[in-house]
Coordinates of C-alpha atoms in Angstrom, one line a residue:
M1 CA -22.9 36.8 51.1
S2 CA -23.3 40.7 51.6
H3 CA -23.5 43.4 48.7
K4 CA -24.1 46.6 51.6
R5 CA -20.6 47.7 49.2
I6 CA -20.8 47.8 45.7
P7 CA -18.5 45.6 44.0
K8 CA -15.9 46.6 41.3
R9 CA -16.4 44.4 38.2
K10 CA -14.7 43.7 34.9
A11 CA -16.2 44.1 31.4
A12 CA -15.8 44.0 28.3
F13 CA -17.6 45.6 24.7
A14 CA -18.1 42.8 22.3
A15 CA -18.1 43.7 18.5
G16 CA -20.8 46.3 19.1
T17 CA -18.5 48.6 20.5
V18 CA -18.3 50.8 17.8
V19 CA -22.5 50.8 17.6
A20 CA -22.5 51.6 21.1
L21 CA -19.9 54.7 21.3
G22 CA -22.2 55.9 17.8
A23 CA -25.3 56.0 19.9
A24 CA -23.6 57.0 23.4
A25 CA -22.5 60.1 21.4
I26 CA -26.6 60.9 20.1
L27 CA -27.4 59.9 23.8
L28 CA -25.2 61.0 26.2
P29 CA -25.1 65.3 24.9
N30 CA -28.6 65.1 25.4
A31 CA -29.5 63.4 28.1
N32 CA -30.6 66.2 30.4
A33 CA -31.8 68.7 27.8
S34 CA -34.6 70.7 28.8
Q35 CA -37.6 71.0 26.8
D36 CA -38.5 74.8 25.7
G37 CA -42.3 75.6 25.4
S38 CA -44.2 78.3 24.0
S39 CA -46.4 80.8 25.8
N40 CA -48.1 82.7 22.8
D41 CA -51.5 82.5 21.7
A42 CA -50.6 80.9 18.3
A43 CA -48.7 78.4 20.2
A44 CA -52.2 77.2 22.1
V45 CA -53.8 75.5 18.8
A46 CA -50.3 74.8 17.1
P47 CA -48.6 71.7 17.4
K48 CA -45.9 71.7 20.4
P49 CA -42.5 70.6 20.0
L50 CA -42.4 68.2 22.9
K51 CA -39.4 65.7 23.8
A52 CA -40.6 62.0 23.3
T53 CA -41.5 61.1 27.1
D54 CA -44.1 64.2 27.3
A55 CA -45.2 63.0 24.2
S56 CA -46.2 59.7 25.1
D57 CA -48.1 61.3 28.4
L58 CA -50.0 63.7 26.2
A59 CA -51.1 60.6 24.1
S60 CA -52.3 58.5 27.2
Q61 CA -54.2 61.8 28.2
L62 CA -55.9 62.2 24.7
E63 CA -57.0 58.4 24.6
K64 CA -58.6 59.2 27.1
L65 CA -60.4 62.5 26.2
L66 CA -61.0 61.5 22.9
G67 CA -62.5 57.9 23.3
D68 CA -63.6 55.9 20.5
A69 CA -62.8 58.6 18.2
F70 CA -58.8 58.4 19.2
A71 CA -57.0 55.7 16.8
G72 CA -53.6 55.8 18.0
S73 CA -51.0 58.1 17.7
Y74 CA -46.8 58.8 17.2
Y75 CA -44.2 60.7 17.5
D76 CA -42.9 63.1 14.5
A77 CA -39.0 63.2 15.8
D78 CA -38.2 65.5 13.0
S79 CA -40.6 68.1 14.4
R80 CA -40.8 67.0 18.1
Q81 CA -44.7 66.8 17.8
L82 CA -47.1 64.5 18.3
V83 CA -49.0 62.9 15.6
V84 CA -52.9 62.0 16.9
N85 CA -55.2 59.8 14.8
V86 CA -58.9 60.5 15.0
T87 CA -61.8 58.7 12.7
A88 CA -64.4 60.9 14.1
G89 CA -65.1 63.9 11.8
D90 CA -66.4 66.1 14.5
T91 CA -64.8 69.1 14.7
S92 CA -65.1 69.4 18.3
V93 CA -62.7 66.3 18.6
V94 CA -59.9 67.9 16.1
V95 CA -60.5 71.3 18.6
Q96 CA -59.5 69.4 21.4
A97 CA -56.5 67.2 20.2
K98 CA -55.1 70.8 18.8
Q99 CA -55.6 72.8 21.8
A100 CA -53.9 69.8 23.7
G101 CA -50.7 70.5 21.8
A102 CA -51.1 67.6 19.0
K103 CA -51.2 67.9 15.4
V104 CA -54.4 65.7 14.4
R105 CA -54.6 63.5 11.1
V106 CA -58.1 62.2 10.0
V107 CA -57.7 58.3 9.3
D108 CA -59.6 55.3 8.2
N109 CA -59.6 52.3 10.7
S110 CA -60.2 52.7 14.4
L111 CA -58.4 51.3 16.9
T112 CA -61.8 48.6 17.7
E113 CA -61.3 47.5 13.5
L114 CA -57.7 47.1 14.3
A115 CA -58.2 44.6 17.2
A116 CA -60.6 43.1 15.3
G117 CA -57.6 42.2 12.5
A118 CA -55.4 41.3 14.8
K119 CA -57.7 38.6 16.2
T120 CA -58.4 37.4 12.7
L121 CA -54.5 36.7 12.2
K122 CA -54.4 35.5 15.7
D123 CA -57.3 32.8 14.8
R124 CA -56.3 32.2 11.1
A125 CA -52.1 32.6 11.1
T126 CA -50.9 31.7 14.4
I127 CA -47.6 30.7 13.0
P128 CA -44.1 30.2 14.7
G129 CA -41.9 33.0 13.1
T130 CA -44.5 35.8 12.7
S131 CA -45.9 39.0 14.1
W132 CA -48.2 41.2 13.8
G133 CA -48.4 45.0 15.8
V134 CA -50.6 48.0 14.6
D135 CA -48.5 51.0 12.9
P136 CA -49.9 54.4 13.9
R137 CA -48.2 55.9 10.9
T138 CA -49.9 54.1 8.2
N139 CA -53.1 53.4 10.3
K140 CA -52.5 49.6 9.4
I141 CA -51.5 45.9 11.0
L142 CA -48.1 45.4 10.4
V143 CA -47.3 41.7 9.8
T144 CA -43.9 40.1 9.6
A145 CA -42.9 36.6 8.7
D146 CA -39.4 35.5 9.3
S147 CA -37.2 33.5 7.4
T148 CA -38.7 29.8 8.3
V149 CA -42.3 31.1 7.1
T150 CA -42.5 29.5 3.9
G151 CA -44.6 27.1 1.4
A152 CA -48.1 26.4 3.3
K153 CA -47.2 28.7 6.0
W154 CA -46.7 31.5 4.0
N155 CA -49.7 31.0 2.1
T156 CA -51.6 30.5 4.8
L157 CA -50.4 34.2 6.0
E158 CA -50.2 35.9 2.9
S159 CA -54.0 35.2 2.4
T160 CA -54.9 35.9 5.5
V161 CA -53.6 39.3 5.3
K162 CA -55.1 39.9 2.0
S163 CA -59.0 39.1 3.2
L164 CA -58.3 41.6 5.6
G165 CA -57.9 44.0 2.5
S166 CA -54.7 46.3 1.5
D167 CA -56.3 49.3 3.7
M168 CA -56.0 47.2 7.1
A169 CA -52.9 45.1 6.8
T170 CA -49.5 44.9 5.3
I171 CA -46.9 42.4 5.1
K172 CA -43.4 42.1 4.9
K173 CA -40.2 39.2 4.5
S174 CA -37.4 39.4 7.8
A175 CA -34.2 37.6 6.4
G176 CA -33.5 36.0 9.8
T177 CA -35.4 33.7 12.4
F178 CA -37.5 35.3 15.7
K179 CA -35.9 34.0 18.9
T180 CA -35.5 34.8 22.5
F181 CA -32.5 36.6 22.9
V182 CA -31.0 34.3 25.2
S183 CA -27.3 32.2 25.4
G184 CA -24.6 30.4 27.6
G185 CA -21.7 32.9 28.3
D186 CA -21.6 35.3 30.9
A187 CA -23.7 38.8 32.7
I188 CA -26.0 36.8 35.0
F189 CA -25.7 33.0 34.7
G190 CA -28.7 30.8 35.9
G191 CA -29.0 27.3 34.4
G192 CA -26.6 27.3 31.9
A193 CA -28.1 30.5 30.5
R194 CA -26.8 33.9 30.0
C195 CA -28.9 37.0 30.1
S196 CA -29.0 40.8 31.0
L197 CA -30.7 42.3 33.9
G198 CA -33.1 45.4 32.7
F199 CA -33.6 47.6 35.8
N200 CA -33.3 47.4 39.4
V201 CA -36.5 47.4 41.1
T202 CA -38.0 47.6 44.6
A203 CA -40.3 44.3 45.4
G204 CA -44.0 44.8 46.8
D205 CA -42.5 43.5 50.5
G206 CA -39.7 46.0 49.6
S207 CA -36.8 44.1 48.9
P208 CA -34.3 44.7 46.1
A209 CA -35.0 43.2 43.0
F210 CA -34.7 43.4 39.4
L211 CA -36.6 42.8 36.1
T212 CA -35.0 40.7 33.4
A213 CA -37.3 38.6 30.2
G214 CA -39.9 36.1 31.5
H215 CA -38.0 33.6 29.3
C216 CA -34.7 33.7 31.5
G217 CA -36.9 33.5 34.8
V218 CA -38.5 30.3 33.1
A219 CA -34.7 28.9 31.9
A220 CA -33.9 29.0 35.8
E221 CA -34.5 29.5 39.2
Q222 CA -31.5 31.4 40.7
W223 CA -28.9 33.5 38.8
S224 CA -25.1 34.3 39.8
D225 CA -23.2 37.8 39.1
S226 CA -20.5 35.1 37.2
E227 CA -20.6 31.9 35.4
T228 CA -19.2 29.7 37.9
G229 CA -20.1 32.2 41.1
Q230 CA -23.0 31.6 43.5
P231 CA -26.5 32.3 43.1
I232 CA -26.9 35.8 44.7
A233 CA -30.8 36.4 43.3
T234 CA -33.6 34.1 42.8
V235 CA -36.7 34.6 40.2
D236 CA -39.7 35.6 42.7
Q237 CA -42.2 35.6 39.4
A238 CA -41.7 34.6 35.4
T239 CA -44.0 35.0 33.0
F240 CA -43.8 34.0 29.3
P241 CA -45.2 32.8 26.7
G242 CA -48.7 34.3 27.3
N243 CA -48.9 37.6 28.0
G244 CA -45.7 39.1 28.3
D245 CA -42.0 38.5 28.6
F246 CA -41.1 39.1 32.3
A247 CA -39.6 38.4 35.4
L248 CA -38.9 39.8 38.6
V249 CA -35.9 38.3 40.9
K250 CA -34.9 39.3 44.3
Y251 CA -31.8 39.7 45.4
D252 CA -31.1 37.3 47.9
D253 CA -29.1 39.9 50.4
P254 CA -31.7 42.6 51.2
A255 CA -29.2 44.5 51.9
T256 CA -28.0 44.7 48.5
Q257 CA -27.6 48.3 47.2
A258 CA -29.3 48.6 43.9
P259 CA -29.0 52.2 42.3
S260 CA -31.4 53.0 39.3
E261 CA -29.0 54.0 36.3
V262 CA -27.9 52.7 33.1
N263 CA -24.3 52.7 32.5
V264 CA -23.6 53.4 28.8
G265 CA -20.2 53.0 28.9
G266 CA -17.4 55.2 28.3
G267 CA -17.8 56.4 32.2
Q268 CA -21.2 57.8 31.8
T269 CA -24.8 56.4 33.3
V270 CA -28.0 57.4 32.9
A271 CA -30.0 57.8 35.8
I272 CA -33.3 56.3 35.3
Q273 CA -36.0 58.2 36.5
Q274 CA -39.4 56.8 36.0
A275 CA -41.1 54.2 33.5
A276 CA -43.1 55.5 30.4
D277 CA -44.8 54.0 27.8
A278 CA -43.2 53.6 24.3
E279 CA -44.7 56.1 21.8
V280 CA -44.2 55.0 17.7
G281 CA -41.5 57.1 16.2
S282 CA -39.6 57.9 19.2
Q283 CA -36.2 57.1 19.6
V284 CA -35.1 54.3 22.5
F285 CA -31.5 53.3 23.3
R286 CA -31.0 49.5 24.7
M287 CA -28.4 48.0 26.8
G288 CA -27.6 44.4 26.3
S289 CA -24.4 42.4 27.6
T290 CA -23.2 41.2 24.2
T291 CA -23.6 44.1 22.4
G292 CA -23.6 47.3 24.5
L293 CA -25.6 50.3 23.5
A294 CA -27.4 50.3 20.7
D295 CA -30.7 52.7 19.5
G296 CA -33.2 53.0 17.0
Q297 CA -37.1 53.9 16.9
V298 CA -39.9 52.4 18.1
L299 CA -42.0 50.8 14.8
A300 CA -45.2 49.4 17.1
L301 CA -47.3 48.6 19.8
D302 CA -48.9 45.5 21.0
A303 CA -47.1 43.8 19.3
T304 CA -47.7 39.7 19.0
V305 CA -44.6 37.4 18.3
N306 CA -44.7 33.8 17.6
Y307 CA -41.7 32.7 19.2
P308 CA -41.2 28.5 18.9
E309 CA -41.8 28.4 22.4
G310 CA -45.1 30.2 22.1
T311 CA -47.7 33.4 21.1
V312 CA -46.3 36.5 23.6
T313 CA -48.6 39.2 23.2
G314 CA -48.5 43.4 24.4
L315 CA -44.8 44.1 23.1
I316 CA -43.2 46.8 22.1
Q317 CA -41.6 46.6 18.1
T318 CA -38.3 48.3 17.3
D319 CA -36.1 48.5 14.9
V320 CA -32.9 48.2 17.3
C321 CA -30.7 45.8 16.6
A322 CA -29.8 42.8 19.5
E323 CA -28.1 39.4 20.0
P324 CA -28.1 36.3 22.3
G325 CA -27.1 37.3 25.6
D326 CA -29.0 40.7 25.4
S327 CA -32.6 39.3 26.8
G328 CA -33.7 41.1 29.4
G329 CA -31.4 44.2 28.6
S330 CA -32.7 47.9 29.6
L331 CA -34.7 50.0 26.9
F332 CA -34.7 53.3 28.0
T333 CA -35.2 57.0 26.7
Q334 CA -32.3 59.9 26.5
D335 CA -33.8 61.8 29.8
G336 CA -34.5 58.7 31.9
S337 CA -37.2 56.6 31.2
A338 CA -37.6 52.8 31.3
I339 CA -39.9 51.8 28.8
G340 CA -38.9 48.2 28.2
L341 CA -37.1 44.9 28.6
T342 CA -35.5 42.7 26.0
S343 CA -37.5 39.8 24.5
G344 CA -36.4 38.7 21.2
G345 CA -36.3 39.2 17.6
S346 CA -34.3 38.5 14.9
G347 CA -30.9 39.2 13.2
D348 CA -28.2 40.8 14.7
C349 CA -26.2 44.0 15.3
T350 CA -24.4 43.5 11.9
V351 CA -27.2 43.4 9.4
G352 CA -30.3 44.7 11.7
G353 CA -33.5 43.6 12.1
E354 CA -36.5 43.3 14.2
T355 CA -36.5 43.5 18.2
F356 CA -39.0 43.1 20.3
F357 CA -39.7 44.5 24.2
Q358 CA -41.5 43.9 27.0
P359 CA -43.5 47.4 28.2
V360 CA -41.8 47.9 31.8
T361 CA -44.9 49.9 32.5
T362 CA -46.9 46.3 32.4
A363 CA -44.4 44.6 34.0
L364 CA -44.0 46.4 37.0
Q365 CA -47.8 46.5 37.2
A366 CA -48.4 42.7 37.1
V367 CA -45.4 42.1 39.8
G368 CA -46.1 44.7 42.1
A369 CA -42.8 46.8 41.9
T370 CA -41.8 50.1 41.4
L371 CA -39.1 51.4 39.9
G372 CA -35.5 52.2 41.6
A373 CA -34.3 50.7 44.5
G374 CA -35.2 52.1 47.8
D375 CA -32.5 54.4 49.5
A376 CA -30.3 53.5 47.4
A377 CA -32.1 55.0 44.0
G378 CA -31.1 58.6 45.5
G379 CA -28.3 59.1 43.8
A380 CA -28.6 58.7 40.7
G381 CA -28.7 62.0 38.9
G382 CA -25.2 62.3 36.7
D383 CA -23.5 64.0 39.2
Q384 CA -20.0 64.2 38.1
A385 CA -16.8 62.4 39.0
G386 CA -13.5 63.4 37.4
G387 CA -15.9 64.7 34.2
G388 CA -17.5 61.5 34.1
E389 CA -20.9 60.7 35.3
A390 CA -20.8 59.1 38.6
G391 CA -24.5 58.6 38.2
A392 CA -26.6 57.0 40.7
G393 CA -23.7 55.1 43.1
A394 CA -24.6 53.9 47.0
G395 CA -26.9 56.2 49.0
A396 CA -25.5 59.3 50.5
G397 CA -22.2 58.2 52.5
D398 CA -22.0 54.7 51.6
E399 CA -19.0 53.3 49.7
A400 CA -18.7 53.0 46.0
G401 CA -16.0 50.8 45.3
A402 CA -13.3 52.7 47.6
G403 CA -10.1 49.7 47.5
Q404 CA -12.5 47.1 46.6
E405 CA -10.5 44.5 43.9
A406 CA -11.5 45.2 40.0
G407 CA -11.3 41.2 39.6
A408 CA -8.2 39.7 38.0
G409 CA -7.0 41.9 35.7
G410 CA -8.7 44.6 36.7
D411 CA -7.1 48.4 37.6
A412 CA -8.8 50.5 40.2
S413 CA -6.2 52.5 39.2
A414 CA -8.6 55.7 40.4
S415 CA -7.3 58.4 43.1
P416 CA -9.6 57.5 45.8
G417 CA -11.9 60.1 47.4
D418 CA -13.9 61.5 44.3
E419 CA -16.9 62.4 45.1
A420 CA -20.1 61.5 43.3
G421 CA -23.3 62.7 44.7
A422 CA -23.3 63.6 48.8
G423 CA -20.9 62.1 50.4
Q424 CA -20.3 59.1 48.1
E425 CA -16.7 57.8 47.4
V426 CA -16.1 56.1 44.2
G427 CA -12.1 55.2 45.2
G428 CA -12.0 53.3 41.7
E429 CA -13.5 55.9 39.7
Q430 CA -10.6 57.1 37.3
A431 CA -10.4 60.5 36.1
G432 CA -11.2 60.1 33.0
G433 CA -14.4 58.0 33.5
D434 CA -13.0 54.5 32.8
V435 CA -14.5 52.9 35.9
I436 CA -18.4 53.4 36.2
G437 CA -20.0 52.8 39.7
G438 CA -17.2 50.8 40.3
Q439 CA -16.9 49.0 37.4
D440 CA -13.3 49.0 35.4
T441 CA -13.8 49.2 31.6
G442 CA -10.2 50.2 31.3
N443 CA -6.7 48.7 30.5
G444 CA -6.3 45.1 31.8
Q445 CA -10.0 43.7 31.7
D446 CA -10.2 40.1 31.4
A447 CA -13.5 40.0 28.7
G448 CA -15.0 36.5 29.6
N449 CA -13.3 35.2 32.3
G450 CA -16.2 35.0 35.1
Q451 CA -16.4 39.5 35.1
D452 CA -18.7 39.9 37.6
A453 CA -22.2 41.1 35.6
G454 CA -24.8 40.6 37.9
N455 CA -24.5 41.0 41.2
G456 CA -26.5 43.8 41.9
Q457 CA -25.0 44.6 38.5
D458 CA -22.5 46.5 39.7
A459 CA -24.7 48.1 42.0
G460 CA -27.2 46.2 42.0
N461 CA -27.0 46.7 38.4
G462 CA -26.7 49.8 39.4
T463 CA -25.9 51.0 36.0
G464 CA -29.2 49.2 34.9
D465 CA -25.8 47.2 34.0
A466 CA -29.6 47.3 34.6
G467 CA -29.8 45.7 31.3
Q468 CA -26.0 45.2 30.4
S469 CA -22.5 44.0 31.7
H470 CA -20.9 44.5 28.3
N471 CA -18.9 41.5 27.2

């Protein structure tokens, strides 16, 4: 099965469409916003306004610079400032952080002390349905228990948290149940399970591949782009439970075109330019095959989640909603940084809840892959086609769906020949932006009957679709 040409794919939004459109309204107008900086002398010692990803980079630098005095950091979205916690009273430490452009706050708990508290929780209260992670805004460990933690389990957890002291840890109840968000349905299929593709990558041997959740990777070895279709990708590595929730899945056809972008619906794509670490307080966006686009905020880092299947460490905790089938989907920022892969959580996109994500940077390092898809990644960048971003399609001169069928009920309706990037034909791209990367989201789509949602996920998931394939 050749994927030299990017096939069209039918897709339909589920109940999360309204949420998705609201998130898109926030995301897209600012997708290419530049960062203003001040060059006067006063700004050199005052906190600098920063984009979230720039704040994350600065936090990493300050962690190395400040050493043991560094006690975490977070992003204040309202002021667009990085807030750095320090435990040392040494004024030179404060000056260093301020000169770098951060706002400095002196706190009581060091990272070493917080890590010791987390170890106590692990030793005494590893109970399915619980989680904990460090919240730098409170300088405490945020402990969460889902609705299954009752009776003796709750008493054990509560007493353990109390033993740490109110200045070290806090506890809260979640109305839902912690679970991985895998489901039977559509998107990418394997072994009766449905997941979402996260980000296209290039494996260490140069072959095209994608990242998804590890619990998807252990659920099935081979994955298809339709419920009854032939496998188009095979799991190469998978980790779950344990030190993460991620899997590397290689496309079976080495000629697969797999651009590095996320399709956010409405004829728009966001080019994925880099992988970045999450920063508490920053706004993030998630795409998934069940609920489409949703946004929220990072709440805690290095979170431990005790799923029924086992304990997973090193996750990102957020208030972004997700539902079964969204597992593996992409978490990213408005400026095109890949942040995470959907793992699991509680709640849904009606009542909300907590959702945990596998950091992309950790997953890439573990599997030896690089973000993007080799020569296919070059087209990403928001080139316009009839008023909608065509984003990253095939490489220069490659055809991106011209004349290909949109699937049963799909309508290519576009005028062939519209350009989306250097020499790219978008034959099926509608002037109104209803077709993204050859994906038909217009009238006549078949919502749930064998839609293509995986195969290079429309363009290798060229859309990050990569992470989604809306149902």
